[in-house]
Amino acid sequence: MSLFGEGLDAAVQKAFTRPAPKSAPAQMRYLVRQLKGTKAVARTLRISQRTVERYVKDQIKKPRPDLAARLEREVRKRWQPQIRARARQKAATTGGIVLDTRARLGYTAPIGSTDQDRVRHLTVALPPQYAARLFDAQQAGAGDQRLKEIAAEALKEVYFQDGGRRAGQLEEVRFTDIEHLEFDL
């Protein structure tokens, strides 16, 4: 998954009301309930059906590191879908989303202005329409590049142009060399 996609997922996961199952057998039982059978879980995790059954019965308790990562990712993807949807809806309609980043930012502007890229650490509250665009693009399967373009456009309007109060001729914002990226609802 992408840096932006993982960041958006992490922001939504902060809204969870209960912790996801931690142990491998509990995670496996949760997936069996969600996918309605051991065969579907085995296909999803790329392991045998018998292995899934052994996890469900607590005969195996500690998975290999690669299986543990796949198992946790699948559980996290399916955990509390209604709360996840509610958090996205709130961010997209009323709350907005906070972007905290340390990256190289620059812009394209008319001749005579200083448009050199430089590393900046920004914490910017993005309005709800940009949160909606980010979540919609993520749901549609957009890649990291598209999510980065939406975030750069949001930074252009909110940070550089301050909602139209300054830098009116600013054409494009470059958002590169990302060292840190975190979203919060």
Short mmCIF file of N, CA and C in Angstrom, two decimals:
data_model
loop_
_atom_site.label_atom_id
_atom_site.label_comp_id
_atom_site.label_asym_id
_atom_site.label_seq_id
_atom_site.Cartn_x
_atom_site.Cartn_y
_atom_site.Cartn_z
N MET A 1 0.84 -1.17 0.00
CA MET A 1 0.00 0.00 0.00
C MET A 1 0.89 1.24 0.00
N SER A 2 0.30 2.34 -0.34
CA SER A 2 1.05 3.57 -0.49
C SER A 2 1.20 4.32 0.82
N LEU A 3 2.09 5.27 0.83
CA LEU A 3 2.33 6.11 1.99
C LEU A 3 1.07 6.90 2.35
N PHE A 4 0.42 7.47 1.35
CA PHE A 4 -0.80 8.25 1.58
C PHE A 4 -1.96 7.35 1.99
N GLY A 5 -2.11 6.22 1.33
CA GLY A 5 -3.19 5.29 1.67
C GLY A 5 -3.06 4.77 3.09
N GLU A 6 -1.85 4.40 3.49
CA GLU A 6 -1.62 3.93 4.84
C GLU A 6 -1.86 5.03 5.86
N GLY A 7 -1.48 6.26 5.51
CA GLY A 7 -1.70 7.40 6.40
C GLY A 7 -3.19 7.66 6.62
N LEU A 8 -3.97 7.60 5.55
CA LEU A 8 -5.42 7.80 5.67
C LEU A 8 -6.05 6.68 6.48
N ASP A 9 -5.62 5.44 6.25
CA ASP A 9 -6.14 4.31 7.03
C ASP A 9 -5.81 4.45 8.52
N ALA A 10 -4.59 4.88 8.82
CA ALA A 10 -4.19 5.05 10.21
C ALA A 10 -5.02 6.14 10.89
N ALA A 11 -5.34 7.20 10.16
CA ALA A 11 -6.17 8.27 10.73
C ALA A 11 -7.56 7.75 11.06
N VAL A 12 -8.13 6.96 10.18
CA VAL A 12 -9.47 6.42 10.40
C VAL A 12 -9.44 5.41 11.55
N GLN A 13 -8.36 4.64 11.68
CA GLN A 13 -8.28 3.63 12.73
C GLN A 13 -8.22 4.24 14.12
N LYS A 14 -7.84 5.51 14.22
CA LYS A 14 -7.83 6.17 15.53
C LYS A 14 -9.25 6.37 16.06
N ALA A 15 -10.24 6.25 15.19
CA ALA A 15 -11.64 6.42 15.59
C ALA A 15 -12.25 5.12 16.10
N PHE A 16 -11.54 4.00 16.01
CA PHE A 16 -12.08 2.73 16.46
C PHE A 16 -12.45 2.79 17.93
N THR A 17 -13.55 2.14 18.28
CA THR A 17 -14.01 2.15 19.66
C THR A 17 -13.51 0.95 20.46
N ARG A 18 -13.14 -0.12 19.76
CA ARG A 18 -12.59 -1.31 20.41
C ARG A 18 -11.32 -1.71 19.71
N PRO A 19 -10.37 -2.30 20.45
CA PRO A 19 -9.16 -2.77 19.78
C PRO A 19 -9.44 -4.02 18.95
N ALA A 20 -8.72 -4.15 17.87
CA ALA A 20 -8.84 -5.34 17.02
C ALA A 20 -8.23 -6.53 17.75
N PRO A 21 -8.61 -7.76 17.38
CA PRO A 21 -8.02 -8.94 18.02
C PRO A 21 -6.51 -8.95 17.86
N LYS A 22 -5.81 -9.35 18.91
CA LYS A 22 -4.34 -9.31 18.89
C LYS A 22 -3.71 -10.66 18.58
N SER A 23 -4.21 -11.74 19.18
CA SER A 23 -3.57 -13.04 18.99
C SER A 23 -3.95 -13.62 17.63
N ALA A 24 -3.07 -14.44 17.11
CA ALA A 24 -3.31 -15.06 15.80
C ALA A 24 -4.57 -15.92 15.79
N PRO A 25 -4.82 -16.76 16.80
CA PRO A 25 -6.07 -17.54 16.77
C PRO A 25 -7.32 -16.65 16.79
N ALA A 26 -7.31 -15.58 17.59
CA ALA A 26 -8.47 -14.68 17.64
C ALA A 26 -8.66 -13.97 16.31
N GLN A 27 -7.55 -13.56 15.68
CA GLN A 27 -7.63 -12.91 14.38
C GLN A 27 -8.18 -13.88 13.33
N MET A 28 -7.74 -15.13 13.40
CA MET A 28 -8.20 -16.13 12.45
C MET A 28 -9.69 -16.41 12.63
N ARG A 29 -10.14 -16.52 13.87
CA ARG A 29 -11.58 -16.74 14.12
C ARG A 29 -12.40 -15.56 13.60
N TYR A 30 -11.89 -14.35 13.79
CA TYR A 30 -12.60 -13.16 13.29
C TYR A 30 -12.72 -13.22 11.76
N LEU A 31 -11.63 -13.56 11.09
CA LEU A 31 -11.67 -13.64 9.63
C LEU A 31 -12.60 -14.74 9.15
N VAL A 32 -12.63 -15.87 9.86
CA VAL A 32 -13.54 -16.96 9.48
C VAL A 32 -14.99 -16.47 9.57
N ARG A 33 -15.32 -15.73 10.62
CA ARG A 33 -16.68 -15.18 10.75
C ARG A 33 -16.97 -14.17 9.64
N GLN A 34 -16.01 -13.32 9.33
CA GLN A 34 -16.22 -12.28 8.33
C GLN A 34 -16.34 -12.86 6.92
N LEU A 35 -15.49 -13.81 6.59
CA LEU A 35 -15.47 -14.37 5.24
C LEU A 35 -16.34 -15.62 5.11
N LYS A 36 -16.98 -16.01 6.20
CA LYS A 36 -17.96 -17.10 6.22
C LYS A 36 -17.37 -18.45 5.80
N GLY A 37 -16.20 -18.78 6.35
CA GLY A 37 -15.66 -20.10 6.10
C GLY A 37 -14.14 -20.12 6.09
N THR A 38 -13.61 -21.32 6.36
CA THR A 38 -12.16 -21.46 6.41
C THR A 38 -11.53 -21.47 5.02
N LYS A 39 -12.29 -21.92 4.03
CA LYS A 39 -11.74 -21.99 2.67
C LYS A 39 -11.45 -20.58 2.14
N ALA A 40 -12.37 -19.65 2.37
CA ALA A 40 -12.17 -18.27 1.91
C ALA A 40 -10.99 -17.61 2.63
N VAL A 41 -10.85 -17.88 3.91
CA VAL A 41 -9.73 -17.33 4.67
C VAL A 41 -8.41 -17.91 4.14
N ALA A 42 -8.40 -19.19 3.88
CA ALA A 42 -7.19 -19.84 3.35
C ALA A 42 -6.79 -19.22 2.01
N ARG A 43 -7.76 -18.97 1.14
CA ARG A 43 -7.47 -18.34 -0.15
C ARG A 43 -6.94 -16.92 0.05
N THR A 44 -7.56 -16.17 0.95
CA THR A 44 -7.16 -14.78 1.18
C THR A 44 -5.74 -14.69 1.74
N LEU A 45 -5.41 -15.58 2.67
CA LEU A 45 -4.09 -15.53 3.31
C LEU A 45 -3.03 -16.36 2.59
N ARG A 46 -3.45 -17.10 1.55
CA ARG A 46 -2.54 -17.95 0.77
C ARG A 46 -1.89 -19.02 1.65
N ILE A 47 -2.73 -19.71 2.45
CA ILE A 47 -2.30 -20.85 3.26
C ILE A 47 -3.32 -21.96 3.07
N SER A 48 -3.04 -23.13 3.63
CA SER A 48 -3.97 -24.25 3.47
C SER A 48 -5.18 -24.09 4.40
N GLN A 49 -6.27 -24.73 4.01
CA GLN A 49 -7.49 -24.69 4.82
C GLN A 49 -7.24 -25.38 6.16
N ARG A 50 -6.47 -26.42 6.15
CA ARG A 50 -6.15 -27.16 7.39
C ARG A 50 -5.39 -26.27 8.36
N THR A 51 -4.50 -25.44 7.87
CA THR A 51 -3.76 -24.51 8.74
C THR A 51 -4.70 -23.52 9.40
N VAL A 52 -5.67 -23.03 8.64
CA VAL A 52 -6.67 -22.11 9.20
C VAL A 52 -7.44 -22.82 10.31
N GLU A 53 -7.85 -24.06 10.07
CA GLU A 53 -8.60 -24.81 11.08
C GLU A 53 -7.77 -25.02 12.34
N ARG A 54 -6.48 -25.24 12.19
CA ARG A 54 -5.62 -25.44 13.35
C ARG A 54 -5.47 -24.15 14.16
N TYR A 55 -5.43 -23.01 13.48
CA TYR A 55 -5.39 -21.73 14.21
C TYR A 55 -6.71 -21.50 14.96
N VAL A 56 -7.83 -21.81 14.33
CA VAL A 56 -9.14 -21.61 14.94
C VAL A 56 -9.27 -22.45 16.21
N LYS A 57 -8.72 -23.67 16.20
CA LYS A 57 -8.81 -24.58 17.36
C LYS A 57 -7.69 -24.34 18.38
N ASP A 58 -6.89 -23.29 18.20
CA ASP A 58 -5.76 -22.97 19.09
C ASP A 58 -4.67 -24.03 19.09
N GLN A 59 -4.55 -24.81 18.02
CA GLN A 59 -3.47 -25.79 17.94
C GLN A 59 -2.18 -25.12 17.48
N ILE A 60 -2.30 -24.01 16.76
CA ILE A 60 -1.14 -23.19 16.38
C ILE A 60 -1.42 -21.81 16.95
N LYS A 61 -0.39 -21.22 17.56
CA LYS A 61 -0.60 -19.92 18.19
C LYS A 61 0.31 -18.83 17.64
N LYS A 62 1.44 -19.19 17.08
CA LYS A 62 2.42 -18.20 16.64
C LYS A 62 2.68 -18.37 15.14
N PRO A 63 2.20 -17.44 14.31
CA PRO A 63 2.43 -17.56 12.86
C PRO A 63 3.83 -17.07 12.45
N ARG A 64 4.21 -17.46 11.25
CA ARG A 64 5.45 -16.95 10.66
C ARG A 64 5.29 -15.43 10.49
N PRO A 65 6.39 -14.69 10.45
CA PRO A 65 6.28 -13.22 10.35
C PRO A 65 5.49 -12.73 9.12
N ASP A 66 5.69 -13.38 7.97
CA ASP A 66 4.97 -12.93 6.77
C ASP A 66 3.48 -13.21 6.89
N LEU A 67 3.11 -14.36 7.46
CA LEU A 67 1.71 -14.68 7.67
C LEU A 67 1.10 -13.76 8.73
N ALA A 68 1.85 -13.46 9.77
CA ALA A 68 1.36 -12.56 10.82
C ALA A 68 1.03 -11.18 10.24
N ALA A 69 1.88 -10.69 9.34
CA ALA A 69 1.64 -9.39 8.72
C ALA A 69 0.40 -9.42 7.83
N ARG A 70 0.25 -10.49 7.02
CA ARG A 70 -0.94 -10.61 6.17
C ARG A 70 -2.20 -10.73 7.01
N LEU A 71 -2.13 -11.51 8.07
CA LEU A 71 -3.28 -11.72 8.95
C LEU A 71 -3.70 -10.40 9.60
N GLU A 72 -2.76 -9.67 10.12
CA GLU A 72 -3.08 -8.39 10.77
C GLU A 72 -3.65 -7.39 9.75
N ARG A 73 -3.07 -7.36 8.55
CA ARG A 73 -3.56 -6.44 7.52
C ARG A 73 -5.00 -6.76 7.12
N GLU A 74 -5.32 -8.04 6.97
CA GLU A 74 -6.68 -8.44 6.58
C GLU A 74 -7.69 -8.13 7.69
N VAL A 75 -7.30 -8.37 8.95
CA VAL A 75 -8.20 -8.07 10.07
C VAL A 75 -8.42 -6.56 10.16
N ARG A 76 -7.35 -5.80 10.07
CA ARG A 76 -7.45 -4.34 10.18
C ARG A 76 -8.30 -3.75 9.05
N LYS A 77 -8.21 -4.36 7.88
CA LYS A 77 -8.99 -3.88 6.73
C LYS A 77 -10.49 -4.06 6.94
N ARG A 78 -10.86 -5.09 7.71
CA ARG A 78 -12.28 -5.42 7.90
C ARG A 78 -12.83 -4.99 9.26
N TRP A 79 -11.99 -4.48 10.15
CA TRP A 79 -12.41 -4.20 11.51
C TRP A 79 -13.28 -2.94 11.58
N GLN A 80 -14.41 -3.03 12.24
CA GLN A 80 -15.37 -1.96 12.51
C GLN A 80 -15.67 -1.10 11.27
N PRO A 81 -16.28 -1.70 10.25
CA PRO A 81 -16.54 -0.94 9.01
C PRO A 81 -17.51 0.22 9.20
N GLN A 82 -18.47 0.10 10.10
CA GLN A 82 -19.43 1.20 10.29
C GLN A 82 -18.77 2.39 10.95
N ILE A 83 -17.91 2.15 11.91
CA ILE A 83 -17.21 3.26 12.57
C ILE A 83 -16.23 3.90 11.60
N ARG A 84 -15.59 3.09 10.77
CA ARG A 84 -14.69 3.61 9.74
C ARG A 84 -15.45 4.51 8.77
N ALA A 85 -16.62 4.06 8.34
CA ALA A 85 -17.43 4.85 7.40
C ALA A 85 -17.92 6.14 8.07
N ARG A 86 -18.31 6.06 9.33
CA ARG A 86 -18.79 7.24 10.04
C ARG A 86 -17.66 8.28 10.20
N ALA A 87 -16.46 7.83 10.51
CA ALA A 87 -15.32 8.75 10.66
C ALA A 87 -14.99 9.42 9.33
N ARG A 88 -15.01 8.66 8.23
CA ARG A 88 -14.77 9.24 6.91
C ARG A 88 -15.85 10.25 6.55
N GLN A 89 -17.10 9.91 6.84
CA GLN A 89 -18.21 10.80 6.53
C GLN A 89 -18.10 12.11 7.32
N LYS A 90 -17.75 12.02 8.58
CA LYS A 90 -17.61 13.22 9.40
C LYS A 90 -16.49 14.10 8.88
N ALA A 91 -15.35 13.50 8.54
CA ALA A 91 -14.22 14.27 8.01
C ALA A 91 -14.57 14.91 6.68
N ALA A 92 -15.36 14.21 5.86
CA ALA A 92 -15.68 14.71 4.52
C ALA A 92 -16.79 15.76 4.53
N THR A 93 -17.56 15.83 5.60
CA THR A 93 -18.67 16.79 5.61
C THR A 93 -18.47 17.95 6.57
N THR A 94 -17.94 17.70 7.76
CA THR A 94 -17.85 18.78 8.74
C THR A 94 -16.46 18.99 9.32
N GLY A 95 -15.76 17.92 9.61
CA GLY A 95 -14.52 18.03 10.38
C GLY A 95 -13.28 18.37 9.60
N GLY A 96 -13.17 17.89 8.40
CA GLY A 96 -11.93 18.06 7.65
C GLY A 96 -10.88 17.07 8.15
N ILE A 97 -9.65 17.27 7.71
CA ILE A 97 -8.56 16.37 8.07
C ILE A 97 -7.30 17.20 8.28
N VAL A 98 -6.47 16.79 9.21
CA VAL A 98 -5.22 17.50 9.50
C VAL A 98 -4.08 16.73 8.84
N LEU A 99 -3.26 17.45 8.09
CA LEU A 99 -2.10 16.87 7.42
C LEU A 99 -0.85 17.37 8.12
N ASP A 100 -0.05 16.46 8.63
CA ASP A 100 1.22 16.79 9.26
C ASP A 100 2.30 16.16 8.40
N THR A 101 3.17 16.98 7.83
CA THR A 101 4.18 16.45 6.93
C THR A 101 5.49 17.20 7.06
N ARG A 102 6.55 16.50 6.76
CA ARG A 102 7.86 17.12 6.57
C ARG A 102 8.31 16.64 5.20
N ALA A 103 8.35 17.60 4.27
CA ALA A 103 8.65 17.26 2.89
C ALA A 103 9.25 18.46 2.18
N ARG A 104 9.75 18.22 0.99
CA ARG A 104 10.26 19.30 0.16
C ARG A 104 9.07 19.87 -0.61
N LEU A 105 8.82 21.16 -0.39
CA LEU A 105 7.70 21.83 -1.04
C LEU A 105 8.23 23.01 -1.84
N GLY A 106 7.69 23.16 -3.03
CA GLY A 106 8.01 24.29 -3.89
C GLY A 106 6.79 24.60 -4.72
N TYR A 107 6.90 25.60 -5.55
CA TYR A 107 5.76 25.98 -6.36
C TYR A 107 6.21 26.64 -7.64
N THR A 108 5.31 26.69 -8.58
CA THR A 108 5.55 27.37 -9.85
C THR A 108 4.78 28.68 -9.78
N ALA A 109 5.50 29.77 -10.03
CA ALA A 109 4.89 31.10 -9.93
C ALA A 109 5.47 32.00 -11.02
N PRO A 110 4.92 33.19 -11.19
CA PRO A 110 5.43 34.11 -12.20
C PRO A 110 6.90 34.47 -11.95
N ILE A 111 7.57 34.92 -12.99
CA ILE A 111 8.98 35.29 -12.91
C ILE A 111 9.13 36.44 -11.92
N GLY A 112 10.20 36.38 -11.14
CA GLY A 112 10.47 37.43 -10.17
C GLY A 112 10.15 37.04 -8.75
N SER A 113 9.53 35.90 -8.55
CA SER A 113 9.23 35.46 -7.20
C SER A 113 10.18 34.32 -6.84
N THR A 114 10.35 34.07 -5.56
CA THR A 114 11.24 32.99 -5.12
C THR A 114 10.42 31.71 -5.04
N ASP A 115 10.66 30.82 -5.96
CA ASP A 115 9.90 29.58 -6.01
C ASP A 115 10.78 28.35 -5.78
N GLN A 116 11.92 28.53 -5.12
CA GLN A 116 12.83 27.43 -4.90
C GLN A 116 12.25 26.44 -3.88
N ASP A 117 12.40 25.15 -4.19
CA ASP A 117 11.92 24.10 -3.27
C ASP A 117 12.74 24.14 -1.98
N ARG A 118 12.07 23.88 -0.86
CA ARG A 118 12.79 23.74 0.40
C ARG A 118 12.01 22.81 1.31
N VAL A 119 12.72 22.21 2.25
CA VAL A 119 12.10 21.28 3.18
C VAL A 119 11.32 22.10 4.21
N ARG A 120 10.06 21.73 4.37
CA ARG A 120 9.21 22.42 5.34
C ARG A 120 8.51 21.37 6.20
N HIS A 121 8.26 21.75 7.44
CA HIS A 121 7.44 20.92 8.32
C HIS A 121 6.13 21.67 8.52
N LEU A 122 5.05 21.09 8.02
CA LEU A 122 3.75 21.74 8.07
C LEU A 122 2.74 20.88 8.79
N THR A 123 1.90 21.53 9.57
CA THR A 123 0.72 20.90 10.14
C THR A 123 -0.44 21.80 9.73
N VAL A 124 -1.23 21.31 8.79
CA VAL A 124 -2.27 22.13 8.17
C VAL A 124 -3.62 21.41 8.27
N ALA A 125 -4.63 22.14 8.71
CA ALA A 125 -6.00 21.61 8.74
C ALA A 125 -6.61 21.81 7.36
N LEU A 126 -6.91 20.72 6.69
CA LEU A 126 -7.50 20.79 5.36
C LEU A 126 -9.02 20.80 5.47
N PRO A 127 -9.70 21.59 4.64
CA PRO A 127 -11.16 21.66 4.72
C PRO A 127 -11.82 20.34 4.31
N PRO A 128 -13.10 20.16 4.67
CA PRO A 128 -13.80 18.90 4.42
C PRO A 128 -13.82 18.47 2.95
N GLN A 129 -13.87 19.42 2.01
CA GLN A 129 -13.93 19.00 0.60
C GLN A 129 -12.66 18.27 0.18
N TYR A 130 -11.50 18.63 0.74
CA TYR A 130 -10.28 17.91 0.41
C TYR A 130 -10.23 16.54 1.10
N ALA A 131 -10.76 16.47 2.32
CA ALA A 131 -10.86 15.16 2.99
C ALA A 131 -11.74 14.24 2.16
N ALA A 132 -12.86 14.78 1.66
CA ALA A 132 -13.77 13.98 0.84
C ALA A 132 -13.06 13.50 -0.43
N ARG A 133 -12.32 14.39 -1.08
CA ARG A 133 -11.61 14.02 -2.31
C ARG A 133 -10.56 12.95 -2.03
N LEU A 134 -9.82 13.09 -0.92
CA LEU A 134 -8.81 12.10 -0.57
C LEU A 134 -9.44 10.73 -0.31
N PHE A 135 -10.52 10.70 0.49
CA PHE A 135 -11.16 9.42 0.80
C PHE A 135 -11.83 8.82 -0.43
N ASP A 136 -12.45 9.65 -1.27
CA ASP A 136 -13.08 9.14 -2.49
C ASP A 136 -12.04 8.54 -3.44
N ALA A 137 -10.92 9.23 -3.58
CA ALA A 137 -9.85 8.72 -4.45
C ALA A 137 -9.28 7.42 -3.90
N GLN A 138 -9.12 7.35 -2.59
CA GLN A 138 -8.60 6.12 -1.97
C GLN A 138 -9.57 4.97 -2.19
N GLN A 139 -10.87 5.22 -2.01
CA GLN A 139 -11.88 4.18 -2.21
C GLN A 139 -11.92 3.72 -3.67
N ALA A 140 -11.66 4.64 -4.59
CA ALA A 140 -11.67 4.30 -6.01
C ALA A 140 -10.40 3.57 -6.44
N GLY A 141 -9.45 3.42 -5.51
CA GLY A 141 -8.23 2.69 -5.84
C GLY A 141 -7.13 3.54 -6.43
N ALA A 142 -7.19 4.85 -6.20
CA ALA A 142 -6.16 5.75 -6.73
C ALA A 142 -4.81 5.43 -6.10
N GLY A 143 -3.78 5.65 -6.86
CA GLY A 143 -2.44 5.38 -6.38
C GLY A 143 -1.88 6.52 -5.57
N ASP A 144 -0.66 6.31 -5.10
CA ASP A 144 0.02 7.30 -4.29
C ASP A 144 0.17 8.63 -5.02
N GLN A 145 0.43 8.58 -6.31
CA GLN A 145 0.64 9.81 -7.09
C GLN A 145 -0.62 10.67 -7.10
N ARG A 146 -1.78 10.06 -7.31
CA ARG A 146 -3.04 10.82 -7.35
C ARG A 146 -3.36 11.42 -5.98
N LEU A 147 -3.15 10.66 -4.91
CA LEU A 147 -3.38 11.17 -3.56
C LEU A 147 -2.41 12.31 -3.25
N LYS A 148 -1.18 12.20 -3.73
CA LYS A 148 -0.20 13.27 -3.53
C LYS A 148 -0.63 14.54 -4.27
N GLU A 149 -1.18 14.39 -5.47
CA GLU A 149 -1.66 15.56 -6.23
C GLU A 149 -2.80 16.26 -5.50
N ILE A 150 -3.72 15.50 -4.93
CA ILE A 150 -4.83 16.10 -4.19
C ILE A 150 -4.30 16.83 -2.96
N ALA A 151 -3.37 16.21 -2.24
CA ALA A 151 -2.78 16.85 -1.06
C ALA A 151 -2.02 18.11 -1.44
N ALA A 152 -1.29 18.09 -2.56
CA ALA A 152 -0.55 19.27 -3.01
C ALA A 152 -1.52 20.39 -3.38
N GLU A 153 -2.62 20.05 -4.03
CA GLU A 153 -3.63 21.05 -4.38
C GLU A 153 -4.24 21.67 -3.12
N ALA A 154 -4.47 20.83 -2.11
CA ALA A 154 -5.02 21.33 -0.84
C ALA A 154 -4.02 22.25 -0.16
N LEU A 155 -2.74 21.87 -0.15
CA LEU A 155 -1.72 22.74 0.45
C LEU A 155 -1.59 24.05 -0.31
N LYS A 156 -1.74 24.00 -1.62
CA LYS A 156 -1.70 25.22 -2.42
C LYS A 156 -2.79 26.19 -1.97
N GLU A 157 -4.00 25.68 -1.85
CA GLU A 157 -5.12 26.57 -1.50
C GLU A 157 -5.06 27.01 -0.04
N VAL A 158 -4.81 26.09 0.88
CA VAL A 158 -4.91 26.40 2.30
C VAL A 158 -3.64 27.08 2.83
N TYR A 159 -2.47 26.55 2.51
CA TYR A 159 -1.23 27.07 3.08
C TYR A 159 -0.63 28.21 2.26
N PHE A 160 -0.41 27.97 0.98
CA PHE A 160 0.26 28.99 0.17
C PHE A 160 -0.65 30.16 -0.19
N GLN A 161 -1.89 29.88 -0.58
CA GLN A 161 -2.78 30.96 -1.01
C GLN A 161 -3.69 31.44 0.12
N ASP A 162 -3.73 30.76 1.23
CA ASP A 162 -4.53 31.15 2.39
C ASP A 162 -5.97 31.45 1.99
N GLY A 163 -6.57 30.55 1.24
CA GLY A 163 -7.97 30.70 0.85
C GLY A 163 -8.22 31.85 -0.12
N GLY A 164 -7.22 32.25 -0.89
CA GLY A 164 -7.39 33.31 -1.88
C GLY A 164 -6.92 34.67 -1.40
N ARG A 165 -6.37 34.77 -0.19
CA ARG A 165 -5.93 36.07 0.34
C ARG A 165 -4.52 36.45 -0.09
N ARG A 166 -3.74 35.52 -0.62
CA ARG A 166 -2.38 35.85 -1.06
C ARG A 166 -1.95 34.89 -2.15
N ALA A 167 -0.86 35.21 -2.81
CA ALA A 167 -0.25 34.36 -3.85
C ALA A 167 -1.28 33.94 -4.89
N GLY A 168 -1.98 34.89 -5.44
CA GLY A 168 -3.04 34.61 -6.39
C GLY A 168 -2.57 34.01 -7.70
N GLN A 169 -1.33 34.32 -8.12
CA GLN A 169 -0.85 33.80 -9.41
C GLN A 169 -0.11 32.48 -9.28
N LEU A 170 -0.17 31.87 -8.11
CA LEU A 170 0.49 30.59 -7.90
C LEU A 170 -0.13 29.54 -8.82
N GLU A 171 0.70 28.83 -9.56
CA GLU A 171 0.18 27.89 -10.56
C GLU A 171 0.14 26.45 -10.06
N GLU A 172 1.24 26.00 -9.48
CA GLU A 172 1.33 24.59 -9.10
C GLU A 172 2.23 24.45 -7.88
N VAL A 173 1.92 23.50 -7.01
CA VAL A 173 2.74 23.21 -5.84
C VAL A 173 3.40 21.86 -6.05
N ARG A 174 4.72 21.82 -5.82
CA ARG A 174 5.47 20.56 -5.90
C ARG A 174 5.61 20.00 -4.48
N PHE A 175 5.27 18.73 -4.31
CA PHE A 175 5.26 18.06 -3.01
C PHE A 175 6.11 16.81 -3.18
N THR A 176 7.40 16.89 -2.83
CA THR A 176 8.33 15.79 -3.10
C THR A 176 9.16 15.46 -1.85
N ASP A 177 9.98 14.44 -1.95
CA ASP A 177 10.91 14.03 -0.90
C ASP A 177 10.23 14.00 0.47
N ILE A 178 9.19 13.22 0.59
CA ILE A 178 8.42 13.17 1.82
C ILE A 178 9.18 12.38 2.88
N GLU A 179 9.53 13.05 3.98
CA GLU A 179 10.22 12.39 5.08
C GLU A 179 9.23 11.86 6.11
N HIS A 180 8.14 12.59 6.30
CA HIS A 180 7.14 12.23 7.32
C HIS A 180 5.76 12.65 6.79
N LEU A 181 4.77 11.79 6.99
CA LEU A 181 3.41 12.11 6.57
C LEU A 181 2.44 11.44 7.53
N GLU A 182 1.54 12.24 8.09
CA GLU A 182 0.56 11.70 9.01
C GLU A 182 -0.74 12.49 8.86
N PHE A 183 -1.84 11.77 8.88
CA PHE A 183 -3.15 12.39 8.82
C PHE A 183 -3.84 12.20 10.17
N ASP A 184 -4.71 13.14 10.52
CA ASP A 184 -5.50 13.02 11.74
C ASP A 184 -6.88 13.59 11.46
N LEU A 185 -7.89 12.97 12.04
CA LEU A 185 -9.26 13.44 11.83
C LEU A 185 -9.65 14.46 12.87
#
